[in-house]
Amino acid sequence: MSTTSTAVSSPATPRAFSLSDLTLVLIVIIWGTNYTVVKESLSTFPPMAFMALRFGLAAVAMAVVLHTREGWKPLPRATLLKLVVLGLVGNTLYQFCFVMGVAHTTAANSGMLASGTPVVTALLGAALGVDRLRRPLAMGLLLAVPGMLLIVSARGPELDASTRQGDFLILGASLCWALYTVGIRSIGPEVSALRITALSMLTGAPGVVLMGLPSVMALKVETISAGAWFGVVYSALFPLVLAYVVWSRSVQAVGSSRTAIYNSGTPVVAALTAWLVRGERPTWMQAVGALLVISGVLVSRRR
């Protein structure tokens, strides 16, 4: 009787720091530093050409990795159809909305509007019965999302008619990513994270490449710097191939909602990288925001 009483009254304790948590931190670092890598590359690379080349390279790399590791195994028709839909939503539509959104709005607006993605993911997961919105996760979101807003709003977002088209596209990109993340959870453990990532990427790649093909054909190779070409390769192999596989594996292991909250750490890494590489010194608002994000992630991991 006393044992039961003690167990009920004992405070919530953090979950043990697992391999899934470690890999999610790695994802945050890769995606956060990728903002600076891409920004440097786009100084000499047309955005649509950059998008098509890096995604085409990533799709080829994923196909090679899948063939080498697991081979080409048939899947049930229903599962294959889900992966096709995930590819169109999480890759074709997402890439288009993200790239065109950034092109028609400011970087600050993009970061602010995308900051709600963990919330959208958690609500979608709960609404569709894929994940439960537990109290620690809800409390973590209440800390992490305002923290993200502080980080990106320090750059001065401007929501007006001139950026409206881009703003709506960024919101569309956030919704696409949330649907993709929740959709991964619905596939089930019988399909590996590698196969989910590879097949959804291969089904989404044709649309992405076709959208950027005119820009690729008009590309003047002699004007592209060596650093920009490095950016294409890096952003294809690490933020797309490696990070997508780890993201899918984490969603399968710990759920879409708990995985998505780690996304809130991406602006923290992006701000630190911009400070170290581009000399963009963080403000006090960004420092406070970073503390809120870290606190939110830690709170969400409580039992």
mmCIF file of C-alpha atoms in Angstrom:
data_model
loop_
_atom_site.group_PDB
_atom_site.id
_atom_site.type_symbol
_atom_site.label_atom_id
_atom_site.label_comp_id
_atom_site.label_asym_id
_atom_site.label_seq_id
_atom_site.Cartn_x
_atom_site.Cartn_y
_atom_site.Cartn_z
ATOM 1 C CA MET A 1 0.000 0.000 0.000
ATOM 2 C CA SER A 2 2.779 2.404 0.921
ATOM 3 C CA THR A 3 4.621 1.478 -2.252
ATOM 4 C CA THR A 4 1.634 2.388 -4.378
ATOM 5 C CA SER A 5 1.208 5.677 -2.562
ATOM 6 C CA THR A 6 4.834 6.570 -3.099
ATOM 7 C CA ALA A 7 4.674 5.738 -6.784
ATOM 8 C CA VAL A 8 1.626 7.912 -7.311
ATOM 9 C CA SER A 9 2.981 10.907 -5.449
ATOM 10 C CA SER A 10 6.507 10.757 -6.846
ATOM 11 C CA PRO A 11 7.372 13.631 -9.209
ATOM 12 C CA ALA A 12 7.802 13.105 -12.923
ATOM 13 C CA THR A 13 11.316 12.076 -13.847
ATOM 14 C CA PRO A 14 13.127 12.568 -17.136
ATOM 15 C CA ARG A 15 13.412 9.628 -19.441
ATOM 16 C CA ALA A 16 16.848 8.114 -19.799
ATOM 17 C CA PHE A 17 18.816 9.778 -22.600
ATOM 18 C CA SER A 18 18.509 7.173 -25.338
ATOM 19 C CA LEU A 19 20.111 6.573 -28.710
ATOM 20 C CA SER A 20 16.970 8.035 -30.326
ATOM 21 C CA ASP A 21 17.486 11.285 -28.399
ATOM 22 C CA LEU A 22 21.141 11.405 -29.425
ATOM 23 C CA THR A 23 20.330 10.896 -33.090
ATOM 24 C CA LEU A 24 17.628 13.575 -32.941
ATOM 25 C CA VAL A 25 20.192 16.023 -31.551
ATOM 26 C CA LEU A 26 22.393 15.095 -34.518
ATOM 27 C CA ILE A 27 19.484 15.877 -36.865
ATOM 28 C CA VAL A 28 19.010 19.287 -35.244
ATOM 29 C CA ILE A 29 22.711 20.075 -35.722
ATOM 30 C CA ILE A 30 22.660 18.985 -39.374
ATOM 31 C CA TRP A 31 19.478 20.896 -40.241
ATOM 32 C CA GLY A 32 20.539 23.949 -38.239
ATOM 33 C CA THR A 33 23.939 24.256 -39.921
ATOM 34 C CA ASN A 34 22.363 23.578 -43.310
ATOM 35 C CA TYR A 35 20.727 27.031 -43.330
ATOM 36 C CA THR A 36 24.148 28.684 -43.487
ATOM 37 C CA VAL A 37 25.475 26.180 -46.043
ATOM 38 C CA VAL A 38 22.489 26.742 -48.348
ATOM 39 C CA LYS A 39 22.583 30.528 -47.904
ATOM 40 C CA GLU A 40 26.233 30.574 -48.936
ATOM 41 C CA SER A 41 25.537 28.366 -51.953
ATOM 42 C CA LEU A 42 22.593 30.467 -53.141
ATOM 43 C CA SER A 43 24.865 33.477 -53.489
ATOM 44 C CA THR A 44 25.921 32.018 -56.870
ATOM 45 C CA PHE A 45 23.327 29.246 -57.426
ATOM 46 C CA PRO A 46 19.793 29.857 -58.793
ATOM 47 C CA PRO A 47 17.383 28.542 -56.111
ATOM 48 C CA MET A 48 15.343 26.201 -58.337
ATOM 49 C CA ALA A 49 18.459 24.721 -59.946
ATOM 50 C CA PHE A 50 19.974 24.185 -56.511
ATOM 51 C CA MET A 51 16.791 22.456 -55.333
ATOM 52 C CA ALA A 52 16.611 20.135 -58.345
ATOM 53 C CA LEU A 53 20.290 19.158 -58.332
ATOM 54 C CA ARG A 54 20.547 18.462 -54.611
ATOM 55 C CA PHE A 55 17.300 16.503 -54.487
ATOM 56 C CA GLY A 56 18.176 14.512 -57.614
ATOM 57 C CA LEU A 57 21.544 13.638 -56.080
ATOM 58 C CA ALA A 58 19.893 12.698 -52.780
ATOM 59 C CA ALA A 59 17.367 10.416 -54.525
ATOM 60 C CA VAL A 60 20.117 8.595 -56.433
ATOM 61 C CA ALA A 61 22.163 8.183 -53.251
ATOM 62 C CA MET A 62 19.133 6.837 -51.376
ATOM 63 C CA ALA A 63 18.410 4.335 -54.154
ATOM 64 C CA VAL A 64 22.012 3.059 -54.016
ATOM 65 C CA VAL A 65 21.965 2.773 -50.223
ATOM 66 C CA LEU A 66 18.620 0.949 -50.221
ATOM 67 C CA HIS A 67 19.733 -1.478 -52.935
ATOM 68 C CA THR A 68 23.008 -2.168 -51.104
ATOM 69 C CA ARG A 69 21.531 -2.566 -47.617
ATOM 70 C CA GLU A 70 18.142 -4.187 -48.198
ATOM 71 C CA GLY A 71 17.609 -4.806 -51.895
ATOM 72 C CA TRP A 72 14.345 -4.223 -53.778
ATOM 73 C CA LYS A 73 11.637 -6.131 -51.943
ATOM 74 C CA PRO A 74 7.956 -6.020 -52.940
ATOM 75 C CA LEU A 75 5.550 -4.250 -50.591
ATOM 76 C CA PRO A 76 1.795 -4.601 -50.105
ATOM 77 C CA ARG A 77 -0.116 -2.341 -52.476
ATOM 78 C CA ALA A 78 -1.678 -0.308 -49.648
ATOM 79 C CA THR A 79 1.744 0.351 -48.068
ATOM 80 C CA LEU A 80 3.266 1.308 -51.404
ATOM 81 C CA LEU A 81 0.402 3.730 -52.052
ATOM 82 C CA LYS A 82 1.006 5.359 -48.662
ATOM 83 C CA LEU A 83 4.683 5.808 -49.515
ATOM 84 C CA VAL A 84 3.808 7.388 -52.864
ATOM 85 C CA VAL A 85 1.518 9.870 -51.107
ATOM 86 C CA LEU A 86 4.211 10.583 -48.506
ATOM 87 C CA GLY A 87 6.691 11.224 -51.312
ATOM 88 C CA LEU A 88 4.391 13.705 -53.042
ATOM 89 C CA VAL A 89 3.458 15.524 -49.823
ATOM 90 C CA GLY A 90 6.736 15.380 -47.884
ATOM 91 C CA ASN A 91 9.065 15.887 -50.826
ATOM 92 C CA THR A 92 7.484 17.293 -54.014
ATOM 93 C CA LEU A 93 4.981 19.679 -52.397
ATOM 94 C CA TYR A 94 7.181 20.455 -49.406
ATOM 95 C CA GLN A 95 10.224 21.365 -51.500
ATOM 96 C CA PHE A 96 8.153 23.551 -53.838
ATOM 97 C CA CYS A 97 6.396 25.395 -50.993
ATOM 98 C CA PHE A 98 9.628 25.857 -49.044
ATOM 99 C CA VAL A 99 11.853 27.085 -51.881
ATOM 100 C CA MET A 100 9.226 29.325 -53.490
ATOM 101 C CA GLY A 101 8.104 30.529 -50.067
ATOM 102 C CA VAL A 102 11.618 31.616 -49.088
ATOM 103 C CA ALA A 103 11.982 33.280 -52.501
ATOM 104 C CA HIS A 104 8.844 35.402 -51.916
ATOM 105 C CA THR A 105 9.199 36.280 -48.233
ATOM 106 C CA THR A 106 11.924 37.147 -45.751
ATOM 107 C CA ALA A 107 14.126 34.713 -43.850
ATOM 108 C CA ALA A 108 12.680 36.018 -40.585
ATOM 109 C CA ASN A 109 9.126 35.395 -41.768
ATOM 110 C CA SER A 110 10.072 31.883 -42.891
ATOM 111 C CA GLY A 111 11.488 30.993 -39.497
ATOM 112 C CA MET A 112 8.589 32.505 -37.565
ATOM 113 C CA LEU A 113 5.874 30.850 -39.647
ATOM 114 C CA ALA A 114 7.629 27.458 -39.608
ATOM 115 C CA SER A 115 7.990 27.565 -35.822
ATOM 116 C CA GLY A 116 4.516 26.123 -35.358
ATOM 117 C CA THR A 117 5.371 22.861 -37.139
ATOM 118 C CA PRO A 118 5.879 20.839 -33.899
ATOM 119 C CA VAL A 119 2.455 21.986 -32.663
ATOM 120 C CA VAL A 120 0.762 21.136 -35.960
ATOM 121 C CA THR A 121 2.458 17.724 -35.937
ATOM 122 C CA ALA A 122 1.371 16.984 -32.359
ATOM 123 C CA LEU A 123 -2.228 18.060 -33.015
ATOM 124 C CA LEU A 124 -2.428 16.061 -36.244
ATOM 125 C CA GLY A 125 -1.001 12.987 -34.542
ATOM 126 C CA ALA A 126 -3.547 13.273 -31.730
ATOM 127 C CA ALA A 127 -6.469 13.976 -34.101
ATOM 128 C CA LEU A 128 -5.636 10.988 -36.298
ATOM 129 C CA GLY A 129 -5.046 8.688 -33.333
ATOM 130 C CA VAL A 130 -1.395 8.129 -34.247
ATOM 131 C CA ASP A 131 0.061 9.623 -31.046
ATOM 132 C CA ARG A 132 -1.304 10.784 -27.693
ATOM 133 C CA LEU A 133 -0.777 14.412 -26.688
ATOM 134 C CA ARG A 134 0.560 13.769 -23.189
ATOM 135 C CA ARG A 135 0.928 16.503 -20.580
ATOM 136 C CA PRO A 136 4.772 16.644 -20.614
ATOM 137 C CA LEU A 137 4.747 17.033 -24.398
ATOM 138 C CA ALA A 138 2.096 19.767 -24.255
ATOM 139 C CA MET A 139 4.096 21.623 -21.583
ATOM 140 C CA GLY A 140 7.253 21.228 -23.650
ATOM 141 C CA LEU A 141 5.536 22.722 -26.685
ATOM 142 C CA LEU A 142 4.312 25.671 -24.593
ATOM 143 C CA LEU A 143 7.957 26.452 -23.810
ATOM 144 C CA ALA A 144 9.676 25.505 -27.073
ATOM 145 C CA VAL A 145 7.416 27.244 -29.603
ATOM 146 C CA PRO A 146 7.558 30.690 -27.938
ATOM 147 C CA GLY A 147 11.314 30.154 -27.715
ATOM 148 C CA MET A 148 11.484 29.584 -31.453
ATOM 149 C CA LEU A 149 9.401 32.725 -32.021
ATOM 150 C CA LEU A 150 11.831 34.779 -29.913
ATOM 151 C CA ILE A 151 14.801 33.461 -31.909
ATOM 152 C CA VAL A 152 13.377 34.207 -35.343
ATOM 153 C CA SER A 153 11.520 37.420 -34.427
ATOM 154 C CA ALA A 154 14.839 38.990 -33.415
ATOM 155 C CA ARG A 155 15.545 39.273 -37.154
ATOM 156 C CA GLY A 156 12.496 41.452 -37.633
ATOM 157 C CA PRO A 157 9.600 39.647 -39.346
ATOM 158 C CA GLU A 158 7.390 41.799 -41.573
ATOM 159 C CA LEU A 159 3.965 40.374 -42.347
ATOM 160 C CA ASP A 160 2.375 42.518 -45.058
ATOM 161 C CA ALA A 161 0.965 42.275 -48.582
ATOM 162 C CA SER A 162 4.409 42.158 -50.210
ATOM 163 C CA THR A 163 5.265 38.846 -48.496
ATOM 164 C CA ARG A 164 1.801 37.322 -48.325
ATOM 165 C CA GLN A 165 2.322 34.793 -51.143
ATOM 166 C CA GLY A 166 5.579 33.555 -49.653
ATOM 167 C CA ASP A 167 4.118 33.489 -46.150
ATOM 168 C CA PHE A 168 1.253 31.220 -47.226
ATOM 169 C CA LEU A 169 3.692 28.948 -49.049
ATOM 170 C CA ILE A 170 5.831 28.595 -45.891
ATOM 171 C CA LEU A 171 2.695 27.693 -43.930
ATOM 172 C CA GLY A 172 1.943 25.130 -46.635
ATOM 173 C CA ALA A 173 5.453 23.718 -46.266
ATOM 174 C CA SER A 174 4.976 23.380 -42.502
ATOM 175 C CA LEU A 175 1.701 21.528 -43.019
ATOM 176 C CA CYS A 176 3.325 19.218 -45.587
ATOM 177 C CA TRP A 177 6.144 18.346 -43.176
ATOM 178 C CA ALA A 178 3.703 17.698 -40.343
ATOM 179 C CA LEU A 179 1.628 15.392 -42.569
ATOM 180 C CA TYR A 180 4.790 13.593 -43.702
ATOM 181 C CA THR A 181 5.971 13.074 -40.113
ATOM 182 C CA VAL A 182 2.614 11.759 -38.913
ATOM 183 C CA GLY A 183 2.302 9.629 -42.071
ATOM 184 C CA ILE A 184 5.598 7.879 -41.318
ATOM 185 C CA ARG A 185 4.182 6.766 -37.974
ATOM 186 C CA SER A 186 1.182 5.195 -39.736
ATOM 187 C CA ILE A 187 3.362 2.898 -41.883
ATOM 188 C CA GLY A 188 4.267 0.586 -39.024
ATOM 189 C CA PRO A 189 7.487 -1.141 -37.921
ATOM 190 C CA GLU A 190 7.317 -3.828 -40.607
ATOM 191 C CA VAL A 191 8.832 -1.378 -43.112
ATOM 192 C CA SER A 192 12.304 -0.082 -42.219
ATOM 193 C CA ALA A 193 13.064 3.614 -41.843
ATOM 194 C CA LEU A 194 15.549 3.339 -44.695
ATOM 195 C CA ARG A 195 12.942 1.880 -47.052
ATOM 196 C CA ILE A 196 10.335 4.492 -46.055
ATOM 197 C CA THR A 197 12.778 7.325 -46.667
ATOM 198 C CA ALA A 198 14.136 5.924 -49.920
ATOM 199 C CA LEU A 199 10.806 5.088 -51.545
ATOM 200 C CA SER A 200 9.108 8.320 -50.482
ATOM 201 C CA MET A 201 12.108 10.263 -51.772
ATOM 202 C CA LEU A 202 12.170 8.389 -55.086
ATOM 203 C CA THR A 203 8.455 8.992 -55.654
ATOM 204 C CA GLY A 204 8.822 12.668 -54.779
ATOM 205 C CA ALA A 205 12.006 13.287 -56.777
ATOM 206 C CA PRO A 206 10.548 13.427 -60.338
ATOM 207 C CA GLY A 207 8.301 16.365 -59.488
ATOM 208 C CA VAL A 208 11.108 18.249 -57.725
ATOM 209 C CA VAL A 209 13.571 17.682 -60.593
ATOM 210 C CA LEU A 210 11.045 18.636 -63.268
ATOM 211 C CA MET A 211 10.199 21.890 -61.472
ATOM 212 C CA GLY A 212 13.873 22.872 -61.397
ATOM 213 C CA LEU A 213 14.879 21.473 -64.781
ATOM 214 C CA PRO A 214 14.446 24.747 -66.764
ATOM 215 C CA SER A 215 16.701 26.520 -64.282
ATOM 216 C CA VAL A 216 19.265 23.701 -64.496
ATOM 217 C CA MET A 217 19.276 23.880 -68.316
ATOM 218 C CA ALA A 218 19.907 27.623 -68.189
ATOM 219 C CA LEU A 219 22.670 27.255 -65.591
ATOM 220 C CA LYS A 220 26.020 28.873 -66.391
ATOM 221 C CA VAL A 221 28.421 26.455 -64.757
ATOM 222 C CA GLU A 222 31.381 28.841 -64.929
ATOM 223 C CA THR A 223 29.609 31.282 -62.599
ATOM 224 C CA ILE A 224 29.116 28.714 -59.819
ATOM 225 C CA SER A 225 31.773 28.695 -57.110
ATOM 226 C CA ALA A 226 33.401 25.554 -55.746
ATOM 227 C CA GLY A 227 31.852 26.298 -52.359
ATOM 228 C CA ALA A 228 28.389 26.388 -53.912
ATOM 229 C CA TRP A 229 28.924 22.948 -55.485
ATOM 230 C CA PHE A 230 30.077 21.680 -52.090
ATOM 231 C CA GLY A 231 26.810 23.049 -50.685
ATOM 232 C CA VAL A 232 24.826 20.988 -53.212
ATOM 233 C CA VAL A 233 26.618 17.781 -52.232
ATOM 234 C CA TYR A 234 26.536 18.456 -48.480
ATOM 235 C CA SER A 235 22.866 19.478 -48.385
ATOM 236 C CA ALA A 236 21.948 16.393 -50.430
ATOM 237 C CA LEU A 237 23.859 13.732 -48.510
ATOM 238 C CA PHE A 238 23.491 14.978 -44.931
ATOM 239 C CA PRO A 239 20.269 17.011 -44.404
ATOM 240 C CA LEU A 240 18.336 14.900 -46.933
ATOM 241 C CA VAL A 241 19.772 11.365 -47.032
ATOM 242 C CA LEU A 242 21.241 10.860 -43.552
ATOM 243 C CA ALA A 243 18.844 13.122 -41.654
ATOM 244 C CA TYR A 244 15.692 11.807 -43.359
ATOM 245 C CA VAL A 245 16.602 8.204 -42.519
ATOM 246 C CA VAL A 246 17.335 9.049 -38.876
ATOM 247 C CA TRP A 247 14.149 11.152 -38.647
ATOM 248 C CA SER A 248 12.015 8.285 -39.970
ATOM 249 C CA ARG A 249 13.655 5.829 -37.577
ATOM 250 C CA SER A 250 13.055 8.140 -34.618
ATOM 251 C CA VAL A 251 9.394 8.661 -35.545
ATOM 252 C CA GLN A 252 8.936 4.890 -35.619
ATOM 253 C CA ALA A 253 10.746 4.487 -32.294
ATOM 254 C CA VAL A 254 9.385 7.323 -30.124
ATOM 255 C CA GLY A 255 6.437 8.783 -32.059
ATOM 256 C CA SER A 256 5.798 11.729 -34.358
ATOM 257 C CA SER A 257 4.951 14.268 -31.638
ATOM 258 C CA ARG A 258 7.976 13.639 -29.430
ATOM 259 C CA THR A 259 10.258 13.588 -32.482
ATOM 260 C CA ALA A 260 8.787 16.798 -33.901
ATOM 261 C CA ILE A 261 9.497 18.862 -30.776
ATOM 262 C CA TYR A 262 13.218 18.423 -31.417
ATOM 263 C CA ASN A 263 12.632 20.500 -34.563
ATOM 264 C CA SER A 264 12.387 23.492 -32.266
ATOM 265 C CA GLY A 265 16.125 23.252 -31.667
ATOM 266 C CA THR A 266 16.953 23.863 -35.334
ATOM 267 C CA PRO A 267 16.732 27.704 -35.114
ATOM 268 C CA VAL A 268 19.041 27.600 -32.086
ATOM 269 C CA VAL A 269 21.742 25.794 -34.071
ATOM 270 C CA ALA A 270 21.054 28.002 -37.107
ATOM 271 C CA ALA A 271 21.575 31.163 -35.052
ATOM 272 C CA LEU A 272 24.802 29.845 -33.490
ATOM 273 C CA THR A 273 26.131 28.753 -36.894
ATOM 274 C CA ALA A 274 25.303 32.123 -38.444
ATOM 275 C CA TRP A 275 27.181 33.781 -35.560
ATOM 276 C CA LEU A 276 30.293 31.626 -35.979
ATOM 277 C CA VAL A 277 30.394 31.565 -39.807
ATOM 278 C CA ARG A 278 28.708 34.781 -40.914
ATOM 279 C CA GLY A 279 29.330 36.980 -37.887
ATOM 280 C CA GLU A 280 25.615 37.439 -37.133
ATOM 281 C CA ARG A 281 25.802 38.005 -33.368
ATOM 282 C CA PRO A 282 22.794 36.599 -31.441
ATOM 283 C CA THR A 283 20.635 39.066 -29.501
ATOM 284 C CA TRP A 284 19.410 38.718 -25.918
ATOM 285 C CA MET A 285 15.995 37.710 -27.311
ATOM 286 C CA GLN A 286 17.603 34.812 -29.167
ATOM 287 C CA ALA A 287 19.490 33.747 -26.027
ATOM 288 C CA VAL A 288 16.271 33.680 -23.996
ATOM 289 C CA GLY A 289 14.547 31.841 -26.841
ATOM 290 C CA ALA A 290 17.298 29.224 -26.907
ATOM 291 C CA LEU A 291 16.873 28.607 -23.156
ATOM 292 C CA LEU A 292 13.112 28.186 -23.626
ATOM 293 C CA VAL A 293 13.616 25.725 -26.487
ATOM 294 C CA ILE A 294 16.091 23.622 -24.514
ATOM 295 C CA SER A 295 13.788 23.702 -21.478
ATOM 296 C CA GLY A 296 10.831 22.659 -23.628
ATOM 297 C CA VAL A 297 12.665 19.666 -25.052
ATOM 298 C CA LEU A 298 13.793 18.563 -21.573
ATOM 299 C CA VAL A 299 10.277 18.949 -20.139
ATOM 300 C CA SER A 300 8.768 16.945 -23.019
ATOM 301 C CA ARG A 301 11.005 14.000 -22.122
ATOM 302 C CA ARG A 302 9.543 13.626 -18.624
ATOM 303 C CA ARG A 303 7.510 10.516 -17.931
#
